Short mmCIF file of C-alpha atoms in Angstrom, two decimals:
data_model
loop_
_atom_site.label_atom_id
_atom_site.label_comp_id
_atom_site.label_asym_id
_atom_site.label_seq_id
_atom_site.Cartn_x
_atom_site.Cartn_y
_atom_site.Cartn_z
CA MET A 1 0.38 -174.93 -48.91
CA ASN A 2 1.40 -172.17 -46.51
CA ASN A 3 -0.97 -169.41 -45.38
CA LYS A 4 0.39 -166.87 -47.86
CA LEU A 5 -0.10 -169.19 -50.83
CA LEU A 6 -3.55 -170.13 -49.55
CA LEU A 7 -4.52 -166.45 -49.35
CA ILE A 8 -3.30 -165.85 -52.90
CA ALA A 9 -5.26 -168.87 -54.16
CA ILE A 10 -8.46 -167.63 -52.46
CA GLN A 11 -8.01 -164.16 -53.95
CA LEU A 12 -7.57 -165.63 -57.43
CA ILE A 13 -10.70 -167.76 -57.05
CA LEU A 14 -12.73 -164.77 -55.86
CA SER A 15 -11.40 -162.64 -58.75
CA VAL A 16 -12.33 -165.24 -61.35
CA PHE A 17 -15.75 -165.73 -59.77
CA SER A 18 -16.46 -161.99 -59.76
CA VAL A 19 -15.66 -161.70 -63.48
CA TYR A 20 -17.30 -164.87 -64.70
CA SER A 21 -20.38 -164.96 -62.52
CA GLN A 22 -23.84 -164.15 -63.80
CA SER A 23 -24.80 -160.51 -64.24
CA LYS A 24 -24.59 -158.39 -61.10
CA THR A 25 -26.00 -155.27 -62.74
CA LYS A 26 -29.79 -155.31 -62.79
CA ILE A 27 -31.19 -153.56 -65.86
CA GLU A 28 -34.74 -152.28 -65.85
CA LEU A 29 -36.57 -150.29 -68.53
CA LYS A 30 -39.29 -148.11 -67.08
CA ASP A 31 -40.57 -144.54 -67.28
CA ASN A 32 -38.82 -144.37 -70.70
CA TRP A 33 -35.44 -144.68 -68.93
CA TYR A 34 -32.73 -147.22 -68.31
CA TYR A 35 -32.40 -148.09 -64.62
CA LEU A 36 -29.17 -149.79 -63.49
CA ASN A 37 -29.42 -151.26 -60.02
CA GLY A 38 -32.48 -149.12 -59.33
CA GLN A 39 -30.93 -145.81 -60.45
CA LYS A 40 -31.76 -143.85 -63.59
CA PHE A 41 -28.83 -144.19 -65.97
CA PHE A 42 -28.22 -141.72 -68.80
CA ILE A 43 -26.09 -143.41 -71.45
CA LYS A 44 -23.11 -141.16 -72.21
CA ALA A 45 -21.62 -143.42 -74.87
CA ILE A 46 -19.30 -143.02 -77.82
CA GLY A 47 -19.19 -145.10 -80.98
CA TYR A 48 -16.09 -147.26 -80.96
CA GLU A 49 -14.39 -149.78 -83.26
CA ILE A 50 -11.23 -151.68 -82.44
CA GLY A 51 -9.14 -152.69 -85.43
CA ALA A 52 -10.02 -149.56 -87.41
CA ARG A 53 -6.79 -147.66 -86.95
CA PRO A 54 -4.56 -146.57 -89.87
CA GLY A 55 -3.57 -149.64 -91.84
CA GLN A 56 -6.40 -151.74 -90.38
CA HIS A 57 -9.82 -152.85 -91.60
CA PRO A 58 -12.26 -154.04 -88.91
CA TYR A 59 -14.17 -156.33 -91.29
CA GLU A 60 -11.38 -157.98 -93.28
CA GLY A 61 -9.69 -161.24 -92.38
CA VAL A 62 -9.08 -162.32 -88.80
CA ARG A 63 -9.39 -159.45 -86.36
CA ASN A 64 -6.78 -159.16 -83.65
CA ASP A 65 -7.95 -158.37 -80.14
CA ASP A 66 -5.44 -155.48 -79.88
CA LEU A 67 -5.80 -155.61 -76.10
CA ASP A 68 -3.06 -153.08 -75.32
CA LEU A 69 -4.61 -150.51 -77.66
CA LEU A 70 -8.11 -151.33 -76.40
CA LYS A 71 -6.96 -150.77 -72.83
CA PHE A 72 -5.47 -147.40 -73.83
CA ASP A 73 -8.68 -146.36 -75.59
CA LEU A 74 -10.99 -147.44 -72.76
CA LYS A 75 -8.94 -145.45 -70.25
CA ALA A 76 -9.09 -142.36 -72.48
CA ILE A 77 -12.84 -142.81 -73.05
CA LYS A 78 -13.56 -143.06 -69.34
CA GLU A 79 -11.39 -140.04 -68.57
CA GLY A 80 -13.28 -138.20 -71.33
CA GLY A 81 -16.47 -138.42 -69.30
CA TYR A 82 -18.19 -141.32 -71.08
CA ASN A 83 -19.80 -144.21 -69.24
CA THR A 84 -20.50 -146.51 -72.21
CA ILE A 85 -19.18 -147.53 -75.62
CA ARG A 86 -21.21 -148.58 -78.64
CA THR A 87 -19.86 -151.08 -81.19
CA TRP A 88 -20.99 -152.31 -84.60
CA SER A 89 -19.84 -155.88 -84.10
CA GLN A 90 -19.34 -158.27 -81.22
CA PHE A 91 -16.31 -158.14 -78.94
CA SER A 92 -14.30 -161.24 -78.17
CA GLU A 93 -14.30 -162.58 -74.63
CA ALA A 94 -10.84 -161.11 -74.00
CA GLN A 95 -12.09 -157.71 -75.13
CA LEU A 96 -15.23 -157.99 -73.01
CA LYS A 97 -13.09 -158.76 -70.00
CA LEU A 98 -11.21 -155.47 -70.49
CA VAL A 99 -14.46 -153.52 -70.83
CA GLN A 100 -15.68 -155.16 -67.61
CA GLU A 101 -12.48 -154.20 -65.80
CA SER A 102 -12.67 -150.60 -67.10
CA GLY A 103 -16.03 -149.98 -65.43
CA LEU A 104 -17.57 -148.85 -68.73
CA LYS A 105 -20.86 -150.25 -70.00
CA LEU A 106 -21.32 -151.63 -73.51
CA ILE A 107 -23.98 -151.37 -76.21
CA MET A 108 -22.75 -154.21 -78.38
CA GLY A 109 -23.51 -154.66 -82.04
CA LEU A 110 -23.84 -158.09 -83.60
CA GLU A 111 -22.33 -158.44 -87.03
CA VAL A 112 -25.54 -159.41 -88.84
CA ASN A 113 -25.26 -158.54 -92.53
CA PRO A 114 -27.99 -155.97 -93.34
CA ASP A 115 -27.79 -157.08 -97.00
CA GLY A 116 -28.48 -160.74 -96.19
CA ASN A 117 -31.57 -162.64 -97.26
CA TYR A 118 -33.65 -162.40 -94.11
CA GLY A 119 -35.97 -165.16 -95.28
CA ASP A 120 -33.26 -167.69 -96.20
CA PRO A 121 -33.26 -170.49 -93.57
CA GLU A 122 -29.48 -170.83 -93.88
CA PHE A 123 -28.97 -167.10 -93.23
CA VAL A 124 -31.33 -167.27 -90.26
CA ARG A 125 -29.43 -170.29 -88.83
CA GLU A 126 -26.15 -168.41 -89.30
CA CYS A 127 -27.51 -165.38 -87.41
CA VAL A 128 -28.92 -167.50 -84.59
CA GLY A 129 -25.64 -169.40 -84.38
CA LYS A 130 -23.78 -166.12 -83.96
CA VAL A 131 -26.11 -165.11 -81.14
CA LYS A 132 -25.55 -168.41 -79.33
CA THR A 133 -21.78 -168.25 -79.81
CA VAL A 134 -21.53 -164.69 -78.49
CA THR A 135 -23.96 -165.03 -75.58
CA ALA A 136 -22.21 -168.21 -74.42
CA TYR A 137 -19.30 -166.09 -73.18
CA ALA A 138 -20.94 -162.64 -73.02
CA LYS A 139 -23.40 -163.69 -70.31
CA LYS A 140 -20.47 -164.09 -67.94
CA TYR A 141 -20.10 -160.30 -67.84
CA ASP A 142 -22.45 -157.57 -66.69
CA CYS A 143 -21.02 -154.71 -68.74
CA ILE A 144 -23.41 -155.27 -71.69
CA ILE A 145 -26.55 -153.17 -71.29
CA THR A 146 -28.02 -153.52 -74.82
CA TYR A 147 -27.56 -155.55 -77.99
CA LEU A 148 -27.89 -153.99 -81.46
CA VAL A 149 -28.84 -156.85 -83.78
CA ILE A 150 -28.51 -155.04 -87.14
CA ASN A 151 -27.30 -151.68 -88.44
CA GLU A 152 -29.16 -149.53 -91.01
CA PRO A 153 -31.17 -152.05 -93.05
CA GLN A 154 -32.17 -150.45 -96.35
CA THR A 155 -35.77 -149.88 -97.46
CA ASP A 156 -35.37 -151.36 -100.93
CA HIS A 157 -33.71 -154.49 -99.56
CA ILE A 158 -36.45 -155.03 -96.97
CA TYR A 159 -39.01 -154.61 -99.76
CA LYS A 160 -37.29 -157.25 -101.89
CA VAL A 161 -36.90 -159.88 -99.17
CA THR A 162 -40.28 -158.84 -97.64
CA GLY A 163 -41.14 -156.98 -94.49
CA LYS A 164 -42.40 -160.20 -92.91
CA ALA A 165 -39.02 -161.89 -93.38
CA PHE A 166 -37.28 -158.94 -91.76
CA VAL A 167 -39.61 -158.84 -88.76
CA ASP A 168 -39.48 -162.63 -88.33
CA LEU A 169 -35.67 -162.56 -88.27
CA MET A 170 -35.58 -159.69 -85.78
CA LYS A 171 -38.05 -161.42 -83.46
CA THR A 172 -36.06 -164.67 -83.73
CA LEU A 173 -32.85 -162.90 -82.70
CA ILE A 174 -34.60 -161.03 -79.90
CA ASP A 175 -36.11 -164.24 -78.53
CA ASN A 176 -32.77 -166.06 -78.67
CA ILE A 177 -30.91 -163.28 -76.86
CA HIS A 178 -33.62 -163.04 -74.21
CA LYS A 179 -33.37 -166.79 -73.71
CA GLU A 180 -29.57 -167.00 -73.64
CA GLN A 181 -28.92 -163.77 -71.73
CA PRO A 182 -32.06 -162.79 -69.81
CA GLY A 183 -32.54 -159.19 -68.79
CA ILE A 184 -30.48 -157.59 -71.57
CA PRO A 185 -32.48 -155.24 -73.85
CA VAL A 186 -32.36 -155.79 -77.60
CA THR A 187 -32.85 -153.28 -80.40
CA LEU A 188 -31.46 -152.30 -83.80
CA SER A 189 -29.65 -149.21 -85.02
CA ALA A 190 -32.01 -147.93 -87.71
CA ASN A 191 -31.15 -144.87 -89.75
CA ALA A 192 -33.71 -142.19 -88.97
CA MET A 193 -33.94 -140.83 -92.51
CA ILE A 194 -34.56 -144.19 -94.19
CA SER A 195 -36.33 -146.05 -91.37
CA ASP A 196 -38.86 -143.45 -90.25
CA TYR A 197 -41.67 -145.73 -91.43
CA MET A 198 -40.50 -148.71 -89.39
CA ASN A 199 -42.53 -150.04 -86.50
CA GLU A 200 -40.05 -150.64 -83.64
CA SER A 201 -42.64 -151.72 -81.08
CA TYR A 202 -41.34 -155.29 -80.79
CA PHE A 203 -37.85 -154.13 -79.79
CA ASP A 204 -37.07 -153.36 -76.15
CA VAL A 205 -35.66 -149.91 -76.91
CA TYR A 206 -36.12 -147.38 -79.73
CA ALA A 207 -32.81 -146.62 -81.43
CA TYR A 208 -31.81 -144.52 -84.45
CA ASN A 209 -28.72 -143.21 -86.18
CA CYS A 210 -29.54 -139.50 -86.53
CA TYR A 211 -27.68 -137.02 -88.73
CA ASP A 212 -28.34 -133.30 -89.04
CA HIS A 213 -27.62 -132.97 -92.77
CA SER A 214 -30.01 -130.09 -93.58
CA GLU A 215 -32.24 -132.09 -95.91
CA ALA A 216 -35.65 -133.80 -95.99
CA GLN A 217 -37.36 -133.79 -92.57
CA THR A 218 -34.36 -132.07 -90.97
CA ALA A 219 -34.87 -129.15 -93.35
CA THR A 220 -38.64 -128.97 -92.95
CA MET A 221 -39.09 -129.81 -89.26
CA GLY A 222 -35.74 -128.97 -87.70
CA PHE A 223 -33.40 -131.60 -86.27
CA LYS A 224 -34.96 -131.73 -82.79
CA ASP A 225 -38.57 -131.98 -83.96
CA TYR A 226 -37.71 -134.46 -86.71
CA ILE A 227 -36.17 -136.85 -84.16
CA LYS A 228 -38.84 -136.11 -81.55
CA GLY A 229 -41.40 -137.02 -84.22
CA LEU A 230 -39.85 -140.47 -84.58
CA ASN A 231 -40.12 -140.99 -80.84
CA GLU A 232 -43.76 -139.90 -80.93
CA LEU A 233 -44.55 -142.17 -83.89
CA ASN A 234 -43.20 -145.09 -81.85
CA GLY A 235 -45.52 -144.25 -78.97
CA LEU A 236 -43.26 -142.62 -76.34
CA ASN A 237 -43.46 -145.75 -74.20
CA LYS A 238 -39.88 -147.07 -74.23
CA PRO A 239 -36.39 -145.64 -73.74
CA PHE A 240 -35.12 -143.88 -76.85
CA ILE A 241 -31.39 -143.81 -77.66
CA THR A 242 -29.42 -142.31 -80.52
CA THR A 243 -26.89 -144.81 -81.82
CA GLU A 244 -25.04 -142.44 -84.20
CA PHE A 245 -24.75 -138.70 -84.84
CA GLY A 246 -21.78 -136.57 -85.74
CA TYR A 247 -19.92 -134.17 -88.02
CA SER A 248 -17.11 -135.04 -90.41
CA VAL A 249 -14.11 -132.71 -90.79
CA SER A 250 -13.15 -133.95 -94.25
CA HIS A 251 -11.85 -131.33 -96.64
CA LYS A 252 -14.98 -131.41 -98.79
CA GLY A 253 -18.62 -132.27 -98.19
CA PHE A 254 -22.19 -131.13 -98.68
CA GLY A 255 -25.18 -130.36 -96.47
CA ARG A 256 -23.04 -130.64 -93.31
CA TYR A 257 -21.99 -134.15 -94.42
CA GLY A 258 -18.26 -133.46 -94.42
CA GLY A 259 -16.48 -130.19 -95.08
CA ASN A 260 -16.83 -128.99 -91.47
CA THR A 261 -14.12 -127.11 -89.58
CA LEU A 262 -12.85 -128.41 -86.26
CA LYS A 263 -14.89 -125.71 -84.52
CA GLN A 264 -18.00 -126.63 -86.51
CA GLN A 265 -17.52 -130.23 -85.42
CA SER A 266 -17.32 -129.21 -81.76
CA ASP A 267 -20.24 -126.79 -81.94
CA GLY A 268 -22.29 -129.20 -84.06
CA LEU A 269 -21.89 -132.14 -81.68
CA ILE A 270 -22.96 -130.03 -78.71
CA ALA A 271 -25.94 -128.63 -80.65
CA ASN A 272 -26.94 -132.16 -81.69
CA TYR A 273 -26.56 -133.43 -78.12
CA ARG A 274 -28.83 -130.62 -76.91
CA ASP A 275 -31.43 -131.28 -79.63
CA LEU A 276 -31.46 -135.02 -79.05
CA ILE A 277 -31.99 -134.66 -75.30
CA ASP A 278 -34.81 -132.25 -76.10
CA ALA A 279 -36.22 -134.87 -78.49
CA GLY A 280 -36.45 -137.32 -75.58
CA ALA A 281 -33.24 -139.35 -75.91
CA VAL A 282 -31.87 -140.94 -72.72
CA GLY A 283 -28.78 -142.34 -74.43
CA MET A 284 -26.21 -140.83 -76.79
CA CYS A 285 -23.64 -142.58 -78.97
CA PRO A 286 -21.89 -139.93 -81.10
CA PHE A 287 -19.99 -141.14 -84.16
CA TYR A 288 -17.22 -141.72 -83.26
CA TYR A 289 -14.02 -142.24 -81.29
CA ALA A 290 -11.40 -142.51 -84.04
CA ASP A 291 -11.19 -141.91 -87.79
CA GLY A 292 -11.70 -144.97 -89.94
CA TRP A 293 -9.19 -144.73 -92.78
CA TRP A 294 -10.54 -147.97 -94.25
CA LYS A 295 -13.86 -146.34 -95.14
CA GLY A 296 -12.36 -144.63 -98.20
CA GLY A 297 -11.26 -147.93 -99.72
CA ASP A 298 -7.55 -147.70 -98.81
CA LYS A 299 -6.79 -148.47 -95.18
CA ASN A 300 -3.25 -147.12 -95.54
CA SER A 301 -4.25 -143.70 -96.87
CA HIS A 302 -6.33 -140.94 -95.35
CA GLY A 303 -8.23 -139.30 -98.21
CA LEU A 304 -8.96 -135.66 -97.49
CA ASP A 305 -12.27 -135.53 -99.34
CA GLN A 306 -13.99 -138.70 -98.09
CA PRO A 307 -16.41 -137.61 -95.31
CA GLU A 308 -16.71 -141.11 -93.82
CA GLU A 309 -13.00 -141.10 -92.97
CA TRP A 310 -13.15 -137.93 -90.86
CA PHE A 311 -15.86 -138.28 -88.21
CA GLY A 312 -13.40 -139.18 -85.45
CA PHE A 313 -12.96 -137.37 -82.14
CA TRP A 314 -9.37 -138.63 -82.32
CA GLY A 315 -7.13 -138.37 -85.38
CA TYR A 316 -3.91 -140.08 -86.50
CA SER A 317 -0.89 -138.36 -88.03
CA ASP A 318 0.21 -141.22 -90.29
CA VAL A 319 -0.11 -144.94 -90.88
CA ASN A 320 2.36 -145.69 -88.04
CA ASP A 321 0.48 -143.64 -85.43
CA LYS A 322 -1.39 -146.20 -83.33
CA TYR A 323 -2.43 -144.01 -80.38
CA GLY A 324 -3.55 -140.82 -82.09
CA SER A 325 -4.48 -137.53 -80.44
CA PRO A 326 -7.75 -135.83 -79.55
CA ARG A 327 -9.38 -133.12 -81.66
CA PRO A 328 -11.07 -130.06 -80.09
CA VAL A 329 -14.44 -131.86 -80.10
CA TRP A 330 -13.07 -134.33 -77.54
CA PHE A 331 -12.48 -131.60 -74.96
CA ALA A 332 -15.69 -129.74 -75.85
CA MET A 333 -17.78 -132.87 -75.28
CA ARG A 334 -15.89 -133.77 -72.08
CA ASP A 335 -16.78 -130.39 -70.59
CA TYR A 336 -20.35 -130.38 -71.92
CA MET A 337 -21.20 -133.76 -70.41
CA LYS A 338 -20.20 -132.71 -66.90
CA GLY A 339 -23.75 -131.53 -66.31
CA LEU A 340 -26.57 -132.52 -68.65
CA ILE A 341 -29.89 -130.70 -68.53
CA ILE A 342 -32.66 -133.21 -69.18
CA SER A 343 -35.36 -130.70 -68.25
CA PRO A 344 -36.30 -127.93 -68.91
CA LYS A 345 -35.97 -128.81 -72.57
CA ASN A 346 -34.69 -126.13 -74.92
CA ASN A 347 -37.16 -124.45 -77.30
CA THR A 348 -40.10 -126.00 -75.47
CA ILE A 349 -43.38 -124.54 -74.24
CA TYR A 350 -44.33 -124.83 -70.55
CA ILE A 351 -47.76 -124.04 -69.10
CA GLY A 352 -48.03 -123.21 -65.41
CA THR A 353 -45.54 -121.97 -62.83
CA ALA A 354 -43.83 -125.28 -61.93
CA ILE A 355 -41.26 -126.65 -64.39
CA PRO A 356 -39.51 -130.01 -63.88
CA LEU A 357 -35.77 -129.72 -63.30
CA GLU A 358 -33.85 -132.88 -64.25
CA LEU A 359 -30.08 -133.09 -64.43
CA TYR A 360 -27.47 -135.78 -64.95
CA ASN A 361 -24.23 -134.74 -63.24
CA ASP A 362 -20.75 -136.15 -63.07
CA LYS A 363 -18.81 -136.46 -59.82
CA ASP A 364 -17.34 -132.92 -60.06
CA VAL A 365 -20.70 -131.14 -59.85
CA LYS A 366 -21.48 -130.05 -56.29
CA LYS A 367 -23.92 -127.19 -56.87
CA VAL A 368 -26.33 -126.02 -59.54
CA ALA A 369 -27.90 -122.59 -59.98
CA VAL A 370 -30.48 -121.22 -62.41
CA LYS A 371 -30.67 -117.54 -63.30
CA PHE A 372 -33.29 -115.50 -65.13
CA HIS A 373 -32.47 -111.89 -66.04
CA ASP A 374 -29.29 -112.28 -63.98
CA LYS A 375 -31.22 -113.13 -60.79
CA VAL A 376 -30.81 -116.51 -59.13
CA ILE A 377 -34.21 -118.22 -59.14
CA TYR A 378 -32.90 -121.60 -58.01
CA SER A 379 -29.83 -122.92 -56.19
CA LYS A 380 -29.12 -126.37 -54.80
CA ILE A 381 -26.23 -128.33 -53.34
CA ILE A 382 -25.66 -131.61 -55.22
CA SER A 383 -24.79 -134.52 -52.94
CA SER A 384 -24.21 -137.31 -55.46
CA GLU A 385 -23.42 -137.87 -59.12
CA GLY A 386 -25.95 -139.15 -61.63
CA TYR A 387 -29.64 -138.32 -61.93
CA PHE A 388 -31.07 -135.36 -60.00
CA ALA A 389 -34.69 -134.15 -59.99
CA ASP A 390 -36.44 -131.11 -58.52
CA GLN A 391 -38.57 -128.30 -59.91
CA LEU A 392 -38.24 -124.65 -60.86
CA THR A 393 -40.84 -122.04 -60.02
CA VAL A 394 -41.38 -119.32 -62.62
CA ASP A 395 -43.75 -116.37 -62.82
CA PRO A 396 -44.25 -115.58 -66.53
CA LEU A 397 -45.83 -112.28 -67.54
CA GLY A 398 -48.50 -113.38 -69.98
CA ILE A 399 -46.78 -115.38 -72.73
CA GLU A 400 -43.12 -114.84 -71.95
CA ASP A 401 -39.98 -116.03 -73.68
CA MET A 402 -37.59 -116.91 -70.89
CA GLU A 403 -33.87 -117.53 -71.31
CA LEU A 404 -32.66 -119.53 -68.32
CA ALA A 405 -28.95 -119.66 -67.50
CA VAL A 406 -28.07 -122.98 -65.84
CA GLU A 407 -24.74 -123.04 -64.00
CA PHE A 408 -22.80 -126.00 -62.59
CA TYR A 409 -20.16 -125.55 -59.84
CA ASP A 410 -17.51 -127.77 -58.29
CA LYS A 411 -16.63 -128.25 -54.60
CA ASP A 412 -14.63 -124.99 -54.58
CA ASN A 413 -17.63 -123.09 -55.96
CA LYS A 414 -15.82 -122.73 -59.28
CA LEU A 415 -18.02 -122.60 -62.38
CA ILE A 416 -17.32 -125.68 -64.52
CA LYS A 417 -20.16 -125.40 -67.05
CA ASN A 418 -23.01 -123.10 -67.99
CA GLU A 419 -25.73 -123.45 -70.60
CA SER A 420 -28.74 -121.38 -71.62
CA ILE A 421 -32.18 -122.90 -72.12
CA ASN A 422 -34.87 -120.97 -73.99
CA ILE A 423 -38.48 -121.69 -73.10
CA LEU A 424 -41.85 -120.11 -73.82
CA ALA A 425 -43.84 -119.94 -70.60
CA SER A 426 -47.39 -119.01 -69.69
CA LYS A 427 -49.62 -119.57 -66.69
CA THR A 428 -52.50 -120.46 -68.98
CA ALA A 429 -52.77 -122.34 -72.27
CA PHE A 430 -52.63 -120.40 -75.53
CA GLU A 431 -52.90 -121.06 -79.24
CA LEU A 432 -49.87 -121.34 -81.52
CA PRO A 433 -49.65 -120.88 -85.26
CA LYS A 434 -50.38 -124.15 -87.04
CA LEU A 435 -49.16 -125.82 -90.20
CA SER A 436 -50.90 -128.79 -91.80
CA ILE A 437 -50.49 -130.62 -95.08
CA GLU A 438 -52.77 -132.58 -97.36
CA VAL A 439 -50.93 -135.09 -99.54
CA THR A 440 -52.24 -136.65 -102.77
CA PRO A 441 -52.09 -139.58 -103.22
CA GLY A 442 -52.42 -139.96 -99.50
CA ASN A 443 -53.28 -143.63 -99.04
CA ASP A 444 -51.37 -145.59 -101.69
CA LEU A 445 -48.55 -144.48 -104.02
CA ASN A 446 -50.05 -146.74 -106.70
CA GLU A 447 -52.85 -144.21 -107.10
CA GLY A 448 -50.84 -141.74 -109.17
CA LYS A 449 -47.60 -140.66 -110.84
CA ILE A 450 -47.68 -137.04 -109.62
CA ALA A 451 -47.89 -136.10 -105.96
CA SER A 452 -49.28 -132.92 -104.47
CA ILE A 453 -48.53 -131.33 -101.10
CA LYS A 454 -51.07 -128.69 -100.11
CA THR A 455 -49.85 -126.61 -97.18
CA ARG A 456 -52.03 -124.53 -94.88
CA ILE A 457 -50.54 -122.14 -92.30
CA GLU A 458 -52.74 -120.51 -89.65
CA THR A 459 -50.92 -117.43 -88.35
CA LYS A 460 -51.29 -115.87 -84.91
CA GLU A 461 -50.70 -112.34 -83.72
CA ASN A 462 -47.28 -111.69 -82.10
CA PHE A 463 -45.84 -114.88 -83.63
CA LYS A 464 -43.53 -113.91 -86.49
CA ILE A 465 -43.11 -116.16 -89.52
CA MET A 466 -39.35 -116.07 -89.98
CA ASP A 467 -38.35 -117.56 -93.30
CA ASP A 468 -39.46 -119.48 -96.37
CA LEU A 469 -41.69 -122.53 -96.36
CA ARG A 470 -39.67 -125.74 -96.79
CA LEU A 471 -41.11 -128.90 -98.33
CA SER A 472 -39.72 -132.40 -98.82
CA TYR A 473 -40.93 -135.50 -100.66
CA ASN A 474 -38.60 -138.10 -99.17
CA THR A 475 -38.71 -141.11 -101.52
CA HIS A 476 -36.34 -143.42 -99.58
CA LEU A 477 -34.34 -144.42 -102.66
CA GLY A 478 -31.14 -145.65 -101.05
CA TRP A 479 -29.54 -142.68 -99.33
CA GLU A 480 -31.24 -140.21 -101.68
CA VAL A 481 -33.94 -138.25 -99.89
CA GLY A 482 -35.90 -137.19 -102.96
CA PRO A 483 -37.02 -133.77 -104.17
CA GLN A 484 -37.28 -130.71 -101.95
CA ALA A 485 -38.75 -127.27 -102.48
CA THR A 486 -38.56 -123.80 -100.96
CA VAL A 487 -41.51 -121.42 -101.27
CA SER A 488 -41.41 -117.71 -100.45
CA ILE A 489 -44.53 -116.53 -98.61
CA LYS A 490 -43.48 -112.91 -98.10
CA ASP A 491 -46.48 -111.63 -100.05
CA GLN A 492 -48.89 -113.55 -97.77
CA LEU A 493 -47.56 -112.58 -94.33
CA ASP A 494 -50.50 -110.25 -93.67
CA LYS A 495 -53.00 -113.09 -94.14
CA LYS A 496 -54.52 -115.18 -91.35
CA ILE A 497 -54.38 -118.27 -93.60
CA ILE A 498 -51.40 -118.88 -95.89
CA THR A 499 -51.69 -121.62 -98.49
CA SER A 500 -49.39 -123.25 -101.02
CA GLU A 501 -49.44 -126.26 -103.35
CA ASN A 502 -46.41 -128.07 -104.75
CA PHE A 503 -46.07 -131.04 -107.08
CA PHE A 504 -43.56 -133.91 -107.14
CA ASN A 505 -42.95 -136.91 -109.39
CA ILE A 506 -43.41 -140.35 -107.79
CA PRO A 507 -40.68 -142.77 -108.98
CA ASP A 508 -41.91 -146.23 -109.96
CA ASN A 509 -39.34 -147.89 -107.66
CA CYS A 510 -40.33 -145.81 -104.64
CA TRP A 511 -42.00 -147.99 -101.99
CA ILE A 512 -42.61 -145.37 -99.33
CA VAL A 513 -42.68 -141.58 -99.03
CA ASN A 514 -42.45 -139.22 -96.10
CA ALA A 515 -43.98 -135.94 -97.23
CA SER A 516 -43.28 -133.03 -94.88
CA ALA A 517 -43.46 -129.27 -94.68
CA GLY A 518 -42.36 -126.75 -92.09
CA ILE A 519 -41.44 -123.17 -91.31
CA SER A 520 -39.75 -121.29 -88.45
CA VAL A 521 -41.70 -119.04 -86.09
CA GLN A 522 -40.38 -116.52 -83.57
CA TYR A 523 -41.75 -115.08 -80.34
CA GLY A 524 -39.15 -112.80 -78.78
CA LYS A 525 -35.98 -114.89 -78.43
CA PHE A 526 -37.95 -118.12 -78.68
CA ILE A 527 -37.70 -119.77 -82.11
CA PHE A 528 -39.52 -122.97 -83.01
CA HIS A 529 -40.83 -124.90 -86.00
CA ILE A 530 -44.40 -125.57 -87.01
CA HIS A 531 -44.64 -128.57 -89.29
CA ASP A 532 -46.53 -131.63 -90.45
CA GLN A 533 -45.62 -134.94 -92.10
CA LYS A 534 -47.44 -137.83 -93.75
CA ILE A 535 -46.07 -141.33 -94.44
CA ILE A 536 -47.51 -143.04 -97.53
CA PHE A 537 -46.80 -146.63 -98.64
CA ARG A 538 -47.07 -148.34 -102.00
CA GLY A 539 -49.64 -151.10 -101.67
CA ASN A 540 -49.42 -153.33 -98.60
CA TRP A 541 -45.76 -154.40 -98.81
CA ALA A 542 -44.96 -152.87 -95.40
CA ASP A 543 -47.92 -154.22 -93.43
CA GLU A 544 -45.63 -156.26 -91.17
CA VAL A 545 -42.65 -153.92 -90.90
CA GLY A 546 -44.25 -150.48 -91.12
CA ARG A 547 -46.78 -148.50 -89.16
CA LYS A 548 -50.02 -147.40 -90.75
#
């Protein structure tokens, strides 16, 4: 072998070794963040399915790897400002190799049937077998940063197969992944609206699919506080990621589920992104890269009125269009993600004069400035991309609503993004209006057929009650959220204590309820929700899976 051939052979060996060696990326979970190789890592992901293009169905028959199309998509995703993709099922080894080469990270779903019998030994063996098969080749790559072991298990199904069976299966899968691929976090993608009762403490990461559909707790508490409440219920002691959120641009829809214009999709995704960061999320996986024609039942036809077919950031002109083209939301999100404001959090109260400043910047950001009343109160040169931390100094006059303009600049001092953050600041603590509820029955749904929600609002001077009182009795019956109510309190606005009582029927097949109430309050430009919620179970069916 001559020297040239020897050099080529050595290069090939080194290339193979670099791809197939054990994980080089060290993943740590601490301070409620992901750390990759010692650096805080904000997950800028996008939901992605290969094999879901026009004329395809990702869960029928034998799936092709579609490597050329995957390579095209990964390049577009990276150029769009994302650093991660999220899937609903496992990639093949050939697909993983392309993800590794792209430089993107992967939150990989495992195709565990959420409708399976979690307590059936054969089903459990099948799930464990899948884990062993996938990890046998997946552990050769370091692009995977989290596994999602199941997607949106339903309340009624968990009740029927038992909460213990569900938890036992989850723990079995977690233990097997930890054994076969040490160091990789494991969680599930629970749906926030139907899994709010679920105890996620045994997972490595908290993860929810979160949709702002103007109903139930979203209506009563507001999207940000509803999701923040889930994080608080879990204990605020692990990283929290959102594994789905989005807006469909189908022709028809209801409650923001479909029927949105292209502009509403763009504005809605940015508003959701802002709210979810403010709720404490350190990872985002909007739903999703490309329309799934198959979701309407006919993979060759794109039904105008089926919301599930129109969530994509990329659309396709006809069944022969394999590459597609981006919608306005693609460019809006690309620009928005250039500089993410982790803190200050929007619509948040800060006491004192020092406010944490946390940013997550892409490579184009070279300077950041913060203005208040058009005066620069902070300016800093940014030397590297990624996480950045410092603090702002403010001087509020009493209780002051402050609108901060945060500006991001490139190397030529050209503005590339700006965003306003509204805070309520004070040097000393102060009392806010309060809302609390008393729910009957409040300990066990077996105790009655009719439920009562008694609401008590304690008003405060200078804090304006803005609208009607909203109530929800979320019964978790499939995707139905249960009855809701709106109560006008205009005739009580002069009172220090405002009260209301509302009644709801308790369905016999309802195993859990989230009762909530809320109302909007304004102080200057600062608008926030006051709210309360109570989770009530039927009997002890959820002792293993729920939180009491």
